[in-house]
XYZ file of C-alpha atoms in Angstrom:
577
model
C 70.631 121.303 139.361
C 66.923 120.552 139.521
C 66.356 122.797 136.509
C 69.014 120.913 134.621
C 67.296 117.600 135.465
C 63.935 118.944 134.325
C 65.333 120.271 131.041
C 67.166 116.982 130.426
C 63.922 115.035 130.857
C 62.126 117.436 128.528
C 64.790 116.880 125.924
C 64.604 113.079 126.303
C 60.823 113.065 125.970
C 61.019 115.216 122.884
C 63.475 112.783 121.328
C 61.250 109.827 122.209
C 58.266 111.572 120.660
C 60.139 112.006 117.359
C 61.243 108.361 117.228
C 57.811 106.891 117.837
C 56.328 107.360 114.369
C 56.487 103.609 113.753
C 54.802 102.648 117.030
C 51.216 102.239 118.005
C 49.083 101.103 120.894
C 47.222 98.402 119.014
C 47.685 96.193 115.988
C 45.463 98.425 113.863
C 47.709 101.514 114.094
C 50.289 100.009 111.711
C 47.701 99.349 109.042
C 46.411 102.950 109.463
C 49.816 104.562 108.997
C 49.778 107.595 106.767
C 50.920 107.434 103.180
C 53.704 109.892 104.009
C 55.189 107.401 106.464
C 55.050 104.645 103.856
C 56.684 106.876 101.279
C 59.419 107.722 103.740
C 60.105 104.039 104.226
C 60.177 103.606 100.469
C 62.923 106.143 100.161
C 64.923 104.593 102.983
C 64.562 100.930 102.128
C 64.172 100.728 98.367
C 64.529 102.518 95.068
C 60.873 103.539 95.151
C 57.784 102.247 93.387
C 55.360 99.491 94.264
C 58.089 97.019 95.187
C 59.468 99.408 97.770
C 56.057 99.933 99.309
C 55.555 96.206 99.697
C 58.925 95.708 101.300
C 58.285 98.609 103.661
C 54.905 97.246 104.652
C 56.343 93.775 105.135
C 59.144 95.243 107.249
C 56.614 96.982 109.429
C 54.574 93.834 109.766
C 57.620 91.826 110.818
C 59.192 94.554 112.991
C 57.831 93.001 116.176
C 57.262 89.264 116.678
C 53.775 88.081 117.464
C 52.905 87.704 121.111
C 50.205 85.155 120.398
C 50.133 81.676 118.905
C 47.735 82.701 116.142
C 49.421 81.822 112.832
C 47.143 84.134 110.883
C 48.551 87.269 112.463
C 52.094 88.540 112.522
C 51.294 91.906 114.120
C 52.059 92.174 117.804
C 49.326 93.383 120.089
C 49.515 95.420 123.243
C 49.742 93.166 126.271
C 48.756 95.819 128.774
C 45.328 96.626 130.192
C 43.532 99.016 127.854
C 41.676 100.649 130.729
C 44.772 101.604 132.705
C 46.820 102.315 129.553
C 44.619 104.044 126.977
C 45.960 104.362 123.419
C 48.143 107.383 122.855
C 49.173 109.000 119.599
C 52.863 108.844 120.457
C 52.904 105.587 122.409
C 56.290 103.872 122.560
C 56.765 100.159 121.707
C 56.909 99.381 125.402
C 54.104 100.043 127.864
C 54.182 103.331 129.714
C 52.690 103.415 133.202
C 52.380 106.213 135.797
C 55.339 106.619 138.080
C 54.924 104.833 141.405
C 56.439 107.862 143.190
C 53.227 109.849 143.578
C 54.533 111.872 146.564
C 57.247 113.579 144.583
C 55.665 116.464 142.667
C 58.813 117.001 140.616
C 58.455 113.560 139.103
C 54.888 114.087 137.820
C 56.071 114.312 134.221
C 58.411 111.360 134.595
C 57.434 107.954 133.239
C 58.720 104.556 134.153
C 59.344 102.214 131.257
C 58.167 98.643 131.794
C 60.649 96.491 129.854
C 59.241 93.119 128.829
C 61.340 90.380 127.320
C 60.159 89.566 123.796
C 58.911 86.029 123.185
C 61.289 83.484 121.751
C 61.412 83.954 118.010
C 60.929 81.083 115.643
C 63.699 80.271 113.231
C 63.409 82.600 110.273
C 63.737 81.366 106.731
C 65.441 83.094 103.848
C 63.577 86.197 102.802
C 62.383 87.146 106.304
C 58.718 86.947 105.283
C 56.115 84.981 107.167
C 53.985 82.413 105.394
C 50.949 84.598 105.972
C 52.659 87.545 104.284
C 53.538 85.417 101.269
C 50.049 83.948 100.956
C 48.495 87.406 101.080
C 50.937 88.693 98.486
C 50.283 85.737 96.160
C 46.537 86.190 96.473
C 46.756 89.903 95.691
C 49.268 89.701 92.821
C 47.646 90.125 89.420
C 49.947 91.874 86.978
C 52.987 89.998 85.614
C 55.292 92.243 87.638
C 53.362 91.627 90.848
C 53.226 87.878 90.250
C 56.941 87.746 89.540
C 57.806 89.635 92.716
C 55.410 87.510 94.786
C 56.929 84.285 93.449
C 60.452 85.536 94.108
C 59.553 86.333 97.705
C 57.760 83.007 98.068
C 60.737 81.083 96.703
C 63.107 82.906 99.023
C 60.892 82.067 101.993
C 59.880 78.468 101.214
C 63.171 77.119 99.858
C 64.510 75.316 102.948
C 64.410 71.874 104.524
C 62.776 72.611 107.877
C 59.834 70.211 107.898
C 57.999 71.853 110.797
C 58.119 75.243 109.112
C 56.780 73.715 105.902
C 53.898 72.315 107.945
C 53.126 75.849 109.102
C 53.267 77.077 105.508
C 50.626 74.558 104.467
C 48.587 75.507 107.535
C 48.749 79.130 106.391
C 47.418 78.152 102.961
C 50.560 78.471 100.850
C 49.592 75.413 98.819
C 46.155 76.855 98.059
C 47.564 80.206 96.941
C 50.099 78.562 94.637
C 47.561 76.155 93.125
C 45.224 79.081 92.458
C 48.076 80.841 90.684
C 48.697 77.693 88.674
C 45.038 77.441 87.690
C 45.044 81.075 86.578
C 48.148 80.576 84.423
C 46.744 77.432 82.820
C 43.510 79.277 82.074
C 45.423 82.194 80.629
C 47.539 79.949 78.435
C 44.684 77.944 76.919
C 41.641 80.200 76.972
C 39.613 79.999 73.749
C 42.398 80.709 71.282
C 45.925 79.548 70.568
C 48.283 81.829 72.523
C 51.090 83.760 70.916
C 54.312 81.777 70.944
C 56.217 84.340 73.013
C 53.417 84.595 75.570
C 53.155 80.820 75.777
C 56.848 80.502 76.582
C 56.646 83.223 79.247
C 53.613 81.596 80.841
C 55.278 78.163 80.792
C 58.329 79.607 82.541
C 56.074 81.166 85.170
C 54.270 77.850 85.580
C 57.633 76.189 86.147
C 58.451 78.768 88.806
C 55.137 78.123 90.569
C 55.795 74.372 90.507
C 59.296 74.935 91.855
C 57.914 76.972 94.749
C 55.098 74.503 95.431
C 57.573 71.619 95.558
C 59.417 73.463 98.314
C 56.209 73.721 100.344
C 55.575 69.981 99.944
C 58.788 69.119 101.753
C 56.528 69.080 104.792
C 55.538 66.058 106.849
C 53.343 63.364 105.352
C 50.415 64.452 107.523
C 50.613 68.025 106.257
C 50.993 66.896 102.634
C 48.005 64.613 103.117
C 45.967 67.543 104.383
C 46.950 69.505 101.296
C 46.072 66.592 99.026
C 42.569 66.487 100.498
C 41.889 70.082 99.537
C 43.861 70.624 96.298
C 44.964 67.147 95.208
C 42.314 66.483 92.565
C 42.676 69.862 90.857
C 46.453 69.790 91.056
C 46.733 66.265 89.650
C 44.608 67.270 86.685
C 46.960 70.158 85.927
C 50.083 68.057 86.413
C 48.851 65.298 84.094
C 48.113 67.850 81.363
C 51.479 69.551 81.840
C 53.396 66.270 81.661
C 51.542 65.185 78.528
C 52.089 68.550 76.844
C 55.794 68.615 77.632
C 56.277 65.061 76.385
C 54.452 65.812 73.156
C 56.371 69.052 72.628
C 59.644 67.282 73.298
C 58.797 64.538 70.826
C 57.962 67.075 68.119
C 61.116 69.079 68.697
C 63.243 65.928 68.677
C 61.788 64.994 65.316
C 62.572 68.421 63.882
C 66.067 68.355 65.337
C 66.628 64.778 64.159
C 67.685 63.742 67.619
C 69.801 66.836 68.212
C 69.879 68.932 71.365
C 67.007 71.228 72.218
C 67.225 74.996 72.371
C 68.754 76.203 75.630
C 65.766 78.292 76.716
C 63.218 75.658 75.856
C 65.342 72.925 77.419
C 65.556 74.800 80.729
C 61.809 75.446 80.940
C 60.994 71.937 79.717
C 63.256 70.322 82.317
C 62.037 72.634 85.083
C 58.367 71.790 84.512
C 58.963 68.037 84.301
C 61.331 67.863 87.261
C 59.078 69.812 89.606
C 55.773 68.334 88.419
C 57.033 64.783 88.947
C 58.602 65.749 92.262
C 55.254 67.039 93.519
C 53.660 63.760 92.424
C 56.353 61.961 94.409
C 55.493 64.007 97.508
C 51.845 63.007 97.176
C 52.835 59.352 96.709
C 54.410 59.197 100.168
C 50.984 59.826 101.718
C 49.340 56.450 102.253
C 45.746 57.638 101.906
C 46.595 59.378 98.616
C 48.022 56.333 96.819
C 44.669 54.787 95.899
C 43.049 57.890 94.340
C 46.301 58.712 92.579
C 46.579 55.302 90.945
C 42.981 55.562 89.752
C 43.106 59.171 88.604
C 42.159 59.316 84.888
C 45.268 59.365 82.721
C 47.717 59.511 85.613
C 49.495 56.178 85.209
C 49.494 56.581 81.439
C 51.263 59.957 81.672
C 53.824 58.636 84.127
C 54.579 55.618 81.930
C 54.859 57.791 78.817
C 57.487 59.865 80.559
C 59.429 56.797 81.684
C 59.412 55.379 78.159
C 60.397 58.618 76.427
C 63.307 58.142 74.008
C 66.028 59.129 73.714
C 66.663 59.004 77.424
C 68.386 62.396 77.303
C 65.164 64.096 76.136
C 63.782 63.778 79.671
C 65.579 64.996 82.810
C 66.702 61.932 84.730
C 65.261 63.341 87.974
C 61.792 63.249 86.412
C 62.197 59.614 85.344
C 63.404 58.589 88.806
C 60.541 60.475 90.483
C 58.011 58.642 88.303
C 59.581 55.273 89.101
C 59.596 56.136 92.786
C 55.911 57.087 92.561
C 55.027 53.764 90.926
C 56.893 51.873 93.638
C 54.995 53.722 96.366
C 51.621 53.297 94.695
C 52.345 49.565 94.518
C 52.584 49.467 98.334
C 48.822 49.846 98.571
C 47.152 46.433 98.445
C 44.153 47.991 96.678
C 46.430 49.027 93.812
C 48.466 45.860 93.293
C 46.122 43.890 91.055
C 45.029 46.983 89.155
C 48.602 48.104 88.479
C 49.622 44.609 87.423
C 46.975 44.736 84.701
C 47.793 48.311 83.633
C 48.950 48.234 80.005
C 52.680 48.704 79.514
C 53.483 49.062 83.227
C 55.252 45.725 83.721
C 56.963 45.993 80.324
C 58.253 49.449 81.246
C 59.735 48.175 84.502
C 61.362 45.238 82.691
C 62.903 47.624 80.163
C 64.344 49.752 82.948
C 65.898 46.740 84.703
C 67.462 45.554 81.429
C 69.078 48.909 80.635
C 72.871 48.811 80.492
C 75.322 51.717 80.672
C 77.458 52.393 77.629
C 81.206 52.796 77.687
C 81.028 56.540 77.041
C 78.324 57.345 79.605
C 79.025 59.883 82.308
C 79.003 59.027 85.997
C 75.698 60.883 86.324
C 74.124 58.704 83.628
C 75.500 55.520 85.170
C 74.129 56.483 88.572
C 70.728 57.183 87.029
C 70.693 53.726 85.409
C 71.646 51.983 88.647
C 69.146 53.920 90.747
C 66.384 53.329 88.201
C 67.050 49.588 88.359
C 66.916 49.635 92.137
C 63.593 51.513 92.191
C 62.108 49.270 89.486
C 63.080 46.183 91.477
C 61.326 47.680 94.507
C 58.208 48.086 92.383
C 58.358 44.385 91.517
C 58.831 43.563 95.175
C 55.748 45.527 96.223
C 53.624 44.096 93.430
C 54.691 40.538 94.278
C 52.995 40.641 97.681
C 49.584 40.102 96.137
C 48.648 36.402 95.807
C 47.115 37.054 92.388
C 50.234 38.864 91.222
C 52.477 35.994 92.338
C 50.813 33.762 89.744
C 50.919 36.385 86.999
C 54.550 37.268 87.643
C 55.636 33.623 87.794
C 54.099 33.129 84.361
C 55.773 36.222 82.933
C 59.110 34.971 81.624
C 60.427 38.489 81.019
C 59.880 39.419 84.688
C 61.614 36.306 86.031
C 64.580 36.741 83.682
C 64.921 40.450 84.488
C 64.946 39.770 88.232
C 67.373 36.871 87.777
C 69.803 39.064 85.862
C 69.507 41.881 88.347
C 70.231 39.660 91.333
C 73.490 38.594 89.674
C 74.845 42.140 89.186
C 77.543 42.397 91.849
C 80.210 44.408 90.059
C 79.795 48.181 90.018
C 81.073 50.102 86.971
C 83.364 51.974 89.358
C 84.767 49.548 91.907
C 85.873 52.286 94.288
C 82.437 53.918 94.433
C 80.683 52.911 97.648
C 77.530 54.686 96.531
C 77.270 52.531 93.431
C 77.969 49.420 95.460
C 75.199 50.317 97.912
C 72.713 50.947 95.111
C 73.562 47.581 93.567
C 73.111 45.836 96.907
C 69.661 47.393 97.307
C 68.725 46.292 93.790
C 69.849 42.713 94.514
C 67.932 42.655 97.786
C 64.728 43.832 96.146
C 65.157 41.409 93.258
C 65.834 38.321 95.365
C 62.970 39.268 97.675
C 60.705 39.497 94.626
C 61.818 36.039 93.517
C 61.190 34.767 97.043
C 57.628 36.087 96.887
C 57.014 34.774 93.379
C 58.292 31.323 94.366
C 55.534 31.188 96.987
C 52.980 30.840 94.191
C 50.775 27.738 93.912
C 52.196 24.332 93.013
C 51.702 24.673 89.267
C 53.682 27.914 89.235
C 56.518 26.365 91.254
C 56.855 23.586 88.691
C 56.987 26.116 85.850
C 59.613 28.219 87.592
C 61.892 25.225 88.166
C 61.481 23.755 84.682
C 61.754 26.885 82.553
C 64.981 27.135 80.546
C 66.333 23.930 82.113
C 65.992 25.245 85.640
C 67.715 28.602 85.101
C 66.132 30.065 88.225
C 67.552 27.264 90.395
C 71.009 27.925 88.950
C 70.699 31.601 89.809
C 69.621 30.862 93.374
C 72.515 28.411 93.740
C 75.010 31.008 92.556
C 73.617 33.543 95.009
C 73.774 31.073 97.891
C 77.432 30.247 97.193
C 78.943 33.499 95.874
C 76.899 36.428 97.153
C 78.756 38.803 99.520
C 75.656 40.316 101.148
C 74.324 37.923 103.776
C 70.796 39.291 103.575
C 70.636 38.357 99.890
C 71.979 34.894 100.727
C 69.304 34.363 103.354
C 66.563 35.329 100.916
C 67.925 32.918 98.330
C 67.500 30.008 100.746
C 63.959 31.184 101.459
C 63.227 31.109 97.733
C 64.723 27.615 97.423
C 62.566 26.434 100.303
C 59.448 27.896 98.659
C 60.230 26.037 95.436
C 60.902 22.693 97.152
C 57.935 20.383 96.610
C 57.667 16.776 95.593
C 57.491 17.600 91.864
C 60.608 19.819 91.968
C 62.714 17.759 94.382
C 64.642 15.930 91.662
C 65.504 19.179 89.857
C 66.969 20.483 93.126
C 68.919 17.350 94.045
C 70.296 17.012 90.495
C 72.326 20.186 91.136
C 75.326 19.173 93.254
C 76.230 22.830 93.857
C 72.809 23.493 95.327
C 73.103 20.428 97.546
C 76.511 21.704 98.629
C 75.037 25.097 99.546
C 72.406 23.435 101.719
C 75.052 21.315 103.411
C 77.305 24.322 104.130
C 74.505 26.206 105.821
C 73.618 23.313 108.100
C 77.255 22.617 109.009
C 77.832 26.290 109.834
C 74.792 26.249 112.090
C 76.422 23.642 114.324
C 79.250 26.084 115.118
C 77.127 29.205 115.349
C 76.411 30.542 118.850
C 75.762 34.148 117.854
C 72.792 35.695 119.658
C 72.835 38.938 117.648
C 70.307 39.926 115.016
C 72.566 38.541 112.319
C 72.784 35.282 114.214
C 69.010 35.082 114.469
C 68.712 35.684 110.733
C 71.229 32.910 110.077
C 69.180 30.650 112.293
C 66.125 31.332 110.116
C 68.206 30.473 107.058
C 69.197 27.172 108.638
C 65.563 26.421 109.337
C 64.761 26.994 105.655
C 67.613 24.698 104.654
C 66.497 22.009 107.119
C 62.893 22.230 105.934
C 64.083 21.964 102.329
C 66.062 18.801 103.117
C 63.057 17.254 104.809
C 61.005 17.856 101.677
C 63.750 16.360 99.520
C 64.117 13.331 101.757
C 60.408 12.596 101.631
C 60.258 13.002 97.854
C 63.484 11.254 96.759
C 63.156 7.512 97.255
C 66.037 5.010 96.890
C 64.747 3.865 93.515
C 65.353 7.275 91.922
C 68.672 8.176 90.219
C 69.132 11.331 92.252
C 68.954 9.449 95.545
C 72.760 9.125 95.755
C 73.190 12.902 95.754
C 70.705 13.192 98.577
C 72.365 10.369 100.465
C 75.714 12.154 100.349
C 74.062 15.275 101.711
C 72.433 13.408 104.568
C 75.643 11.589 105.467
C 77.597 14.843 105.490
C 75.274 16.708 107.821
C 74.703 13.729 110.137
C 77.619 11.308 109.860
C 76.950 9.575 113.205
C 73.461 8.412 112.285
C 72.560 8.556 108.619
C 69.010 7.365 109.191
C 68.077 9.754 111.959
C 66.610 12.330 109.582
C 64.326 9.710 108.091
C 62.517 9.042 111.348
C 60.311 12.172 111.506
C 59.274 11.755 107.903
C 58.400 8.082 108.420
C 56.380 8.905 111.518
C 54.438 11.651 109.792
C 53.623 9.375 106.895
């Protein structure tokens, strides 16, 4: 029986020795594996060739999770003491230690296996490659076949929406590797001589693939994207501006040759891919606060973005690219250092006005209609951000096209598809941004207030009155009363009182306030609206004297809101005078 036990152990050890060809005592043993072992893996895991070798090596690198927190290494290291456990040629993945039963001579050749629980594995992404593996592969890829395989692996690994993992990818240098690849392709495409047409198309497609992969990486947090912008932003922006300009020019030339017809399928795909991903990357940079100032001042940047927005026909540019550019402009306008500069940028305000005035046609698809509505909403947000600057308030109040565009947009309450809640929500956002812009513009100096109220027979006051009486979104209604309050001064008081509907709106708000005991956030907002209405009436009462024709309208308003004592509201004004 003892002989049987000894022979069984011998057999088990022999089997373990044969199965340990993939193991090693330190992290270096994997990298020193013989070429015969690699070739064996090639035959087992692939069809052979260089691609199989890479997959085999990557499999070996990822076979065991890292036991350390070092992101630059994916090879596990031995956790035992090297003195008590010296490296062995046939060491198993787990640590072998001498048997504690030293008194039993028959167990001298026995070994106890020290099982250790592996560390908790991070969530793997598609492709099962680590960011470090991908970066190394991208940096080493040179031939077209190697670059193609590296980009395929990178796309399979980076195409997800896990923000924390994207942060780790940027930490590993994925953005740097991809930008270097982009620089190499741009150099290859434009070096010294005009490239062959076929080669140019292949390179452009590869550039689009690099941009697609890089956009995936930039789905990271704003902090990580900001870190990337600090190290590659200037070089990458230069490439993106050139790419956008080239694609716009090529599209314009092809449209002229086609007489407005559709583009070739292959060219259209590559063209759309480059523009969609280049503008998306710009949008990722624009959500980093510290990047908005250098972006807005980057040579040629705003001009390229505006050229894309204004490209005609609209179908010649992918709608995602146009929306990304509008979104970028809106974010750049959040920076107070950019507001005055952007307001004076040629064609910027005119481009936004054109977008807000665009109307869907009867034969447009739902996708086109949604693009139009979303573009209007983003453009109105750009106006809102720009209107915060005191200098811009004056300039925008004097720009008739801006005031009319915002006035029209704030009146759009009917969605093309009544049952579509998405369209309704987009329209509500556009109306909120537009009325907020008008509220800001109406806070301009006195001369601008007079111009706003007198232009086109007081069209702006009529719009604000309509919003106050007929708008379904209470937030928009509240902002309309804020705008009316901003416009109410002695010189505009008669224009306000001469509109019975506007007087009625003021009266309704104050009468509702008497019955409002709501302590919620909505109730507090309504209370602010009532304060605006009350302050407006005080201005009107001080400005409209009994000798003026519009005094009767004001008198009716005062009697309605305070029937018990019609002179009570006059007391504070008289005292202050």
